[in-house]
Coordinates of C-alpha atoms and ligand atoms in Angstrom, one line a residue:
M1 CA -46.2 30.6 -29.7
D2 CA -45.5 30.2 -33.3
K3 CA -46.9 27.1 -35.2
K4 CA -44.0 26.0 -37.3
I5 CA -43.6 22.2 -37.5
K6 CA -40.6 21.6 -34.9
A7 CA -38.0 19.6 -34.0
T8 CA -39.5 16.6 -31.8
I9 CA -38.5 14.0 -29.5
T10 CA -40.5 11.1 -31.2
G11 CA -39.0 8.0 -29.4
L12 CA -37.6 7.7 -25.7
G13 CA -35.5 5.0 -24.1
A14 CA -34.0 4.0 -20.9
Y15 CA -31.3 1.3 -19.8
L16 CA -30.5 0.6 -16.0
P17 CA -28.1 -1.8 -15.0
E18 CA -29.5 -4.8 -12.8
R19 CA -27.3 -4.5 -9.8
I20 CA -28.6 -2.4 -7.0
L21 CA -26.1 -0.8 -4.6
T22 CA -28.4 0.2 -1.4
N23 CA -27.6 2.8 1.3
S24 CA -27.3 0.1 3.8
D25 CA -24.4 -1.7 1.4
L26 CA -22.8 1.9 1.6
E27 CA -23.1 2.0 5.3
A28 CA -20.7 -1.0 5.3
M29 CA -18.6 0.7 3.1
V30 CA -17.8 4.4 4.5
E31 CA -19.1 6.6 7.6
T32 CA -22.5 7.3 6.8
S33 CA -26.1 6.4 7.6
N34 CA -29.4 5.4 5.2
E35 CA -30.9 8.3 7.3
W36 CA -28.4 10.9 6.3
I37 CA -28.5 10.0 2.6
V38 CA -32.3 9.8 2.5
T39 CA -32.9 13.1 4.5
R40 CA -30.0 15.2 2.7
C41 CA -30.1 13.9 -0.9
G42 CA -33.2 11.7 -1.2
I43 CA -31.4 8.5 -2.4
E44 CA -32.3 5.1 -1.2
E45 CA -30.5 3.0 -3.9
R46 CA -28.6 3.3 -7.4
R47 CA -27.7 0.9 -10.0
I48 CA -24.3 -0.2 -10.7
A49 CA -22.9 -1.5 -14.2
R50 CA -21.4 -5.0 -14.6
A51 CA -17.6 -5.1 -15.5
D52 CA -18.8 -6.1 -18.9
E53 CA -21.2 -3.1 -19.4
F54 CA -19.6 0.3 -20.4
S55 CA -21.2 3.6 -21.4
S56 CA -21.5 2.4 -25.2
T57 CA -23.2 -0.7 -24.5
M58 CA -25.7 0.9 -22.3
G59 CA -26.0 3.6 -24.4
A60 CA -26.8 1.5 -27.1
R61 CA -29.7 -0.5 -25.1
A62 CA -31.5 3.0 -24.5
A63 CA -31.1 4.0 -28.1
Q64 CA -32.6 0.7 -29.3
T65 CA -35.8 1.0 -27.3
A66 CA -36.1 4.8 -28.4
M67 CA -35.9 3.7 -31.9
Q68 CA -38.5 1.0 -31.5
Q69 CA -40.7 3.6 -30.1
A70 CA -40.2 5.9 -33.0
K71 CA -40.5 3.5 -35.5
I72 CA -37.1 4.3 -37.2
T73 CA -34.2 1.8 -38.4
A74 CA -30.7 2.1 -37.7
N75 CA -30.3 2.7 -41.2
E76 CA -32.4 5.6 -41.2
I77 CA -30.6 7.5 -38.5
D78 CA -28.2 10.5 -39.9
A79 CA -26.4 11.6 -36.7
I80 CA -25.6 10.1 -33.1
I81 CA -24.7 12.5 -30.5
V82 CA -23.5 11.1 -27.3
C83 CA -23.4 13.0 -23.9
S84 CA -21.0 11.4 -21.7
M85 CA -18.4 12.7 -18.9
T86 CA -17.7 8.8 -18.7
P87 CA -16.7 7.7 -22.1
D88 CA -15.6 4.1 -23.0
Y89 CA -12.2 6.1 -24.6
L90 CA -10.8 9.6 -25.0
C91 CA -10.6 8.2 -28.5
P92 CA -12.5 6.9 -30.4
S93 CA -15.4 8.2 -29.3
T94 CA -18.4 6.3 -27.5
A95 CA -20.8 7.5 -30.4
A96 CA -18.8 5.7 -32.9
L97 CA -18.8 2.6 -31.0
I98 CA -22.6 3.0 -30.7
Q99 CA -22.7 3.6 -34.2
N100 CA -21.4 0.3 -34.7
E101 CA -23.3 -1.6 -32.4
L102 CA -26.2 -0.3 -33.7
Q103 CA -25.2 -0.9 -37.1
A104 CA -26.1 2.5 -37.7
T105 CA -24.1 2.8 -41.0
R106 CA -25.0 5.9 -42.4
A107 CA -25.1 8.3 -39.4
C108 CA -22.0 10.4 -38.3
A109 CA -20.9 10.2 -34.8
I110 CA -19.8 12.7 -32.0
D111 CA -19.4 12.6 -28.4
I112 CA -20.0 16.0 -26.7
Q113 CA -19.0 16.4 -22.9
A114 CA -21.4 19.1 -20.7
A115 CA -21.2 16.9 -17.6
C116 CA -24.4 16.6 -16.0
S117 CA -26.0 19.0 -18.4
G118 CA -25.0 17.0 -21.5
F119 CA -28.6 15.9 -22.6
L120 CA -29.6 19.5 -22.8
Y121 CA -26.7 20.4 -24.8
G122 CA -27.3 17.4 -27.0
L123 CA -31.1 18.7 -27.3
S124 CA -29.7 22.0 -28.3
I125 CA -27.6 20.5 -31.3
A126 CA -30.1 18.2 -32.4
K127 CA -32.8 20.8 -32.8
A128 CA -30.5 23.2 -34.5
W129 CA -29.5 20.5 -37.0
I130 CA -33.5 19.4 -37.4
D131 CA -34.5 23.3 -37.8
S132 CA -31.7 23.8 -40.4
T133 CA -32.3 20.9 -42.3
V134 CA -29.1 19.3 -42.0
F135 CA -30.1 16.2 -40.6
K136 CA -33.9 14.5 -40.3
N137 CA -33.2 11.6 -37.8
I138 CA -30.8 12.3 -34.7
L139 CA -30.1 9.9 -31.8
V140 CA -29.4 11.8 -28.7
I141 CA -28.0 9.8 -26.1
A142 CA -26.8 10.5 -22.7
T143 CA -24.6 7.3 -20.9
E144 CA -22.6 7.1 -17.7
K145 CA -20.6 4.5 -16.1
N146 CA -20.0 6.8 -13.0
S147 CA -18.8 4.1 -10.8
A148 CA -15.6 3.3 -13.0
Y149 CA -14.8 7.1 -11.6
I150 CA -16.0 7.1 -8.1
D151 CA -14.1 6.5 -5.2
Y152 CA -15.9 4.2 -2.7
K153 CA -13.9 5.4 0.1
D154 CA -15.3 9.4 -0.6
R155 CA -18.7 9.6 1.2
G156 CA -19.2 13.0 -0.2
T157 CA -19.5 11.4 -3.8
C158 CA -19.8 7.7 -3.4
I159 CA -23.5 7.9 -2.0
L160 CA -24.7 10.0 -4.7
F161 CA -23.6 8.5 -8.4
G162 CA -25.2 5.7 -10.2
D163 CA -24.6 4.1 -13.7
G164 CA -27.5 4.3 -16.5
A165 CA -28.3 5.4 -20.0
G166 CA -31.2 7.5 -21.6
A167 CA -31.8 8.2 -25.3
A168 CA -34.1 10.1 -27.6
V169 CA -34.9 10.0 -31.1
V170 CA -35.6 13.7 -32.4
Q171 CA -36.9 14.4 -36.0
K172 CA -39.2 17.2 -37.2
G173 CA -42.9 17.1 -36.5
G174 CA -44.6 14.8 -34.0
P175 CA -46.3 12.9 -32.2
G176 CA -44.0 13.0 -29.0
Y177 CA -42.7 16.1 -27.2
A178 CA -42.2 19.1 -29.3
I179 CA -38.7 20.9 -28.3
D180 CA -39.9 24.5 -28.2
Y181 CA -36.7 26.0 -26.9
V182 CA -33.5 25.2 -25.0
S183 CA -31.3 27.6 -23.3
I184 CA -27.8 26.2 -22.4
G185 CA -24.7 28.0 -20.5
A186 CA -21.5 27.5 -18.7
D187 CA -19.1 29.1 -16.4
G188 CA -15.7 27.9 -16.6
S189 CA -14.2 29.8 -13.9
E190 CA -15.7 27.7 -11.3
A191 CA -14.4 24.5 -13.3
N192 CA -12.7 23.7 -10.1
L193 CA -15.8 22.5 -8.4
I194 CA -16.3 19.4 -9.9
V195 CA -13.0 17.7 -11.5
I196 CA -11.5 13.8 -12.4
P197 CA -7.9 15.3 -12.3
A198 CA -6.1 12.3 -13.9
S199 CA -8.2 12.3 -16.8
G200 CA -6.7 14.2 -19.9
C201 CA -3.4 15.4 -20.9
R202 CA -3.3 17.8 -18.0
M203 CA -2.3 15.0 -15.4
P204 CA -1.2 11.9 -17.7
A205 CA -2.2 8.7 -15.7
S206 CA 0.8 7.5 -13.6
E207 CA 1.8 5.2 -10.7
E208 CA 1.6 8.6 -8.8
T209 CA -2.0 9.6 -10.0
V210 CA -3.5 6.2 -9.3
K211 CA -1.6 6.4 -5.6
N212 CA -3.3 9.5 -5.0
G213 CA -6.8 8.8 -6.3
D214 CA -6.3 11.4 -8.8
H215 CA -8.5 9.4 -11.6
F216 CA -11.5 9.5 -9.1
L217 CA -14.3 11.9 -9.3
K218 CA -13.7 15.1 -6.9
M219 CA -16.6 17.5 -5.9
N220 CA -17.1 20.3 -3.7
G221 CA -20.7 19.4 -3.1
K222 CA -21.6 22.5 -1.0
E223 CA -20.4 24.9 -3.5
V224 CA -21.9 23.1 -6.4
F225 CA -25.3 23.2 -4.7
K226 CA -25.3 27.0 -4.3
H227 CA -24.7 27.7 -7.9
A228 CA -27.2 24.9 -9.0
V229 CA -30.4 26.3 -8.1
R230 CA -29.6 29.7 -9.3
R231 CA -28.1 28.9 -12.9
M232 CA -30.9 26.2 -13.4
E233 CA -33.9 29.0 -12.2
A234 CA -32.3 31.7 -14.8
A235 CA -31.9 28.9 -17.6
A236 CA -35.7 28.1 -17.3
K237 CA -37.0 31.6 -17.1
E238 CA -35.4 32.1 -20.4
C239 CA -37.2 29.1 -21.7
L240 CA -40.4 30.6 -20.7
D241 CA -39.8 34.3 -21.8
K242 CA -38.8 33.0 -25.3
T243 CA -41.6 30.9 -25.4
G244 CA -44.2 33.1 -24.0
I245 CA -45.6 30.1 -21.9
S246 CA -46.2 31.6 -18.3
Q247 CA -45.1 29.6 -15.0
E248 CA -48.7 28.9 -14.3
E249 CA -49.2 26.8 -17.9
L250 CA -46.4 24.6 -16.7
G251 CA -47.7 21.2 -16.5
W252 CA -44.5 19.1 -15.2
L253 CA -40.9 19.6 -14.2
I254 CA -38.5 17.1 -15.1
P255 CA -35.3 17.9 -13.5
H256 CA -32.0 17.0 -13.1
Q257 CA -31.8 14.1 -10.6
A258 CA -28.8 15.3 -8.2
N259 CA -30.1 15.9 -5.0
L260 CA -34.0 16.3 -3.8
R261 CA -33.4 19.4 -2.1
I262 CA -32.5 20.9 -5.3
M263 CA -35.2 19.8 -7.0
E264 CA -37.6 20.9 -4.3
A265 CA -36.0 24.5 -4.7
I266 CA -36.7 24.5 -8.4
S267 CA -40.2 23.6 -8.1
K268 CA -40.7 26.1 -5.5
R269 CA -39.5 29.0 -7.4
F270 CA -41.7 27.8 -10.5
Q271 CA -44.7 27.0 -7.9
I272 CA -44.9 23.6 -9.7
P273 CA -46.7 21.2 -7.1
W274 CA -44.5 18.6 -5.8
E275 CA -46.4 15.6 -7.3
R276 CA -45.9 17.3 -10.9
V277 CA -42.1 17.1 -10.2
Y278 CA -41.1 13.5 -11.9
R279 CA -38.5 11.9 -9.5
T280 CA -36.4 8.9 -10.0
I281 CA -33.4 10.0 -7.7
H282 CA -34.6 7.8 -4.9
K283 CA -34.0 4.6 -7.0
Y284 CA -31.2 5.8 -9.4
G285 CA -29.4 8.7 -7.6
N286 CA -27.5 10.8 -9.8
T287 CA -26.7 9.3 -13.1
S288 CA -25.0 12.5 -14.5
S289 CA -26.2 13.5 -18.0
S290 CA -28.3 10.5 -18.0
T291 CA -30.9 11.6 -15.4
V292 CA -33.1 13.7 -17.5
P293 CA -33.7 11.5 -20.6
I294 CA -34.3 8.1 -18.0
A295 CA -36.8 10.1 -16.2
L296 CA -38.5 11.6 -19.3
A297 CA -38.5 8.0 -20.7
E298 CA -40.0 6.7 -17.6
F299 CA -42.6 9.3 -17.4
D300 CA -43.4 8.7 -20.8
A301 CA -44.2 5.4 -20.6
E302 CA -46.5 6.2 -17.7
K303 CA -48.3 8.2 -20.5
A304 CA -48.6 11.2 -17.7
A305 CA -48.8 14.1 -20.1
K306 CA -52.1 15.3 -22.1
H307 CA -51.7 16.8 -25.6
N308 CA -50.5 20.3 -25.1
E309 CA -49.1 20.2 -21.8
H310 CA -45.8 21.7 -21.1
L311 CA -42.9 20.0 -19.6
L312 CA -39.5 22.0 -18.1
L313 CA -36.5 20.3 -18.1
V314 CA -33.4 21.6 -16.2
A315 CA -30.1 20.4 -15.6
F316 CA -26.8 21.5 -14.0
G317 CA -23.3 20.1 -13.7
G318 CA -19.7 20.3 -14.0
G319 CA -17.9 22.7 -16.3
L320 CA -19.9 24.6 -14.6
T321 CA -22.6 23.9 -17.4
W322 CA -26.3 24.2 -17.0
G323 CA -29.6 23.9 -19.4
A324 CA -33.1 23.8 -19.6
S325 CA -35.7 23.1 -22.2
L326 CA -39.3 23.7 -22.4
L327 CA -41.4 20.7 -24.5
T328 CA -44.8 20.6 -25.4
K329 CA -46.8 17.2 -25.5
V330 CA -48.2 16.6 -29.1
D331 CA -50.5 13.7 -29.6
A332 CA -50.9 11.9 -33.2
Ligands
LIG401 N1 -23.0 10.6 5.7 C1 -22.7 11.2 6.7 N2 -22.6 12.5 6.9 C2 -22.0 13.3 5.8 C3 -21.9 12.6 4.3 C4 -22.3 11.1 4.2 N3 -22.5 10.5 3.0 N4 -21.4 13.7 3.6 C5 -21.2 14.7 4.6 N5 -21.4 14.7 5.6 C6 -21.5 15.4 6.8 C7 -20.1 16.4 6.8 O1 -18.8 15.7 7.3 C8 -20.9 17.6 7.5 O2 -20.2 17.1 9.2 P1 -19.9 18.3 10.0 O3 -21.3 19.0 9.8 O4 -19.8 17.5 11.2 O5 -19.0 19.0 9.3 C9 -22.3 17.4 7.3 O6 -22.2 16.2 6.9 C10 -22.8 18.4 6.4 O7 -21.8 18.2 5.4 P2 -22.2 19.2 4.0 O8 -21.1 18.6 2.7 O9 -22.4 20.6 4.6 O10 -23.7 18.7 3.5 P3 -24.5 19.1 2.7 O11 -25.8 19.2 3.2 O12 -24.0 20.2 1.7 O13 -24.6 17.5 1.7 C11 -24.3 17.0 -0.5 C12 -23.9 17.1 0.6 C13 -23.0 16.4 -1.8 C14 -25.1 15.9 -0.6 C15 -24.6 18.3 -1.2 O14 -23.9 19.5 -0.8 C16 -25.2 18.2 -2.7 O15 -26.1 17.5 -2.9 N6 -24.6 19.1 -3.4 C17 -24.6 19.1 -4.9 C18 -24.1 18.1 -5.6 C19 -24.3 18.1 -7.1 O16 -25.5 18.3 -7.3 N7 -23.6 17.6 -7.8 C20 -23.6 17.1 -9.0 C21 -24.0 18.2 -9.9 S1 -24.1 17.3 -11.4

């Protein structure tokens, strides 16, 4: 592997709302059971934001923790990339709201939308900006208030999703997690598999759309499942091929937390022992783009990785979109 100083995650943070929605709460809302949700998905509970908590406020909280860890002040941030499929508004961007909340007055601010793969897309952009010396200090924030778009009468989706935010500071050089490679991809021909129909100019909100529940997320879970493993596997393989790291050298898998069975399938394909697959799905469910940075922040807080150990991140989501990244832990 090349020895040049790399774009590196130097600080991590997560924010989870306090309110817990358990499987037994859901049993009282839709025709489902704790047993079905645990065995089919691996989820026991998820967090739900308060009415006065938004993607912007949760994202700012996660970012503050990440900046503290990176020992960087808001004034030093050059760019804020927010990944969210549940932004506060279509305009202004959630990134601009967070810029103001943090008082990061020097930073440019941009939202990107790649559904659950958003954080990997954000990392890819941050790495390119660092490598090309455009910026020095970048915040990549993934934040989702999924509960605002979930139909709590639809058992195919309401059992899966939760709210939360994760953030990373990306700089040149460590200590932290060097970003060796990021692979991202998309297949728009399958865009219909995960859609919020009345969320843009194609179907402007009206009395009719509200009556039909078109402002809620619709998902063909079975079809999504089929694509997820294949696409994440290919993206992960690209990371290994481009870096020259072998499957046997992988220390940890930190996957998108959408379904425990998808995570198991990926760990088997790469022969990563189950105890080396970092999991938060049981307690937070699927927080869309936030799952990977939340898991990475909690993993980091446990100081589980050793110097030079390799981590594989993988994610998949609406679009369809997918991504993978190979990171290497670098101690001071
Ligand atoms: N509780 C109880 N039963 C349920 C249920 C629920 N919440 N949801 C579906 N079922 C039932 C179905 O009606 C069906 O019953 P039937 O056999 O009598 O028709 C049965 O369980 C199996 O349904 P199916 O849709 O085949 O379940 P599944 O094993 O595919 O699991 C998902 C459904 C959504 C959990 C799963 O497909 C999944 O996780 N997909 C990927 C989703 C994903 O990753 N999305 C996000 C990308 S970011």
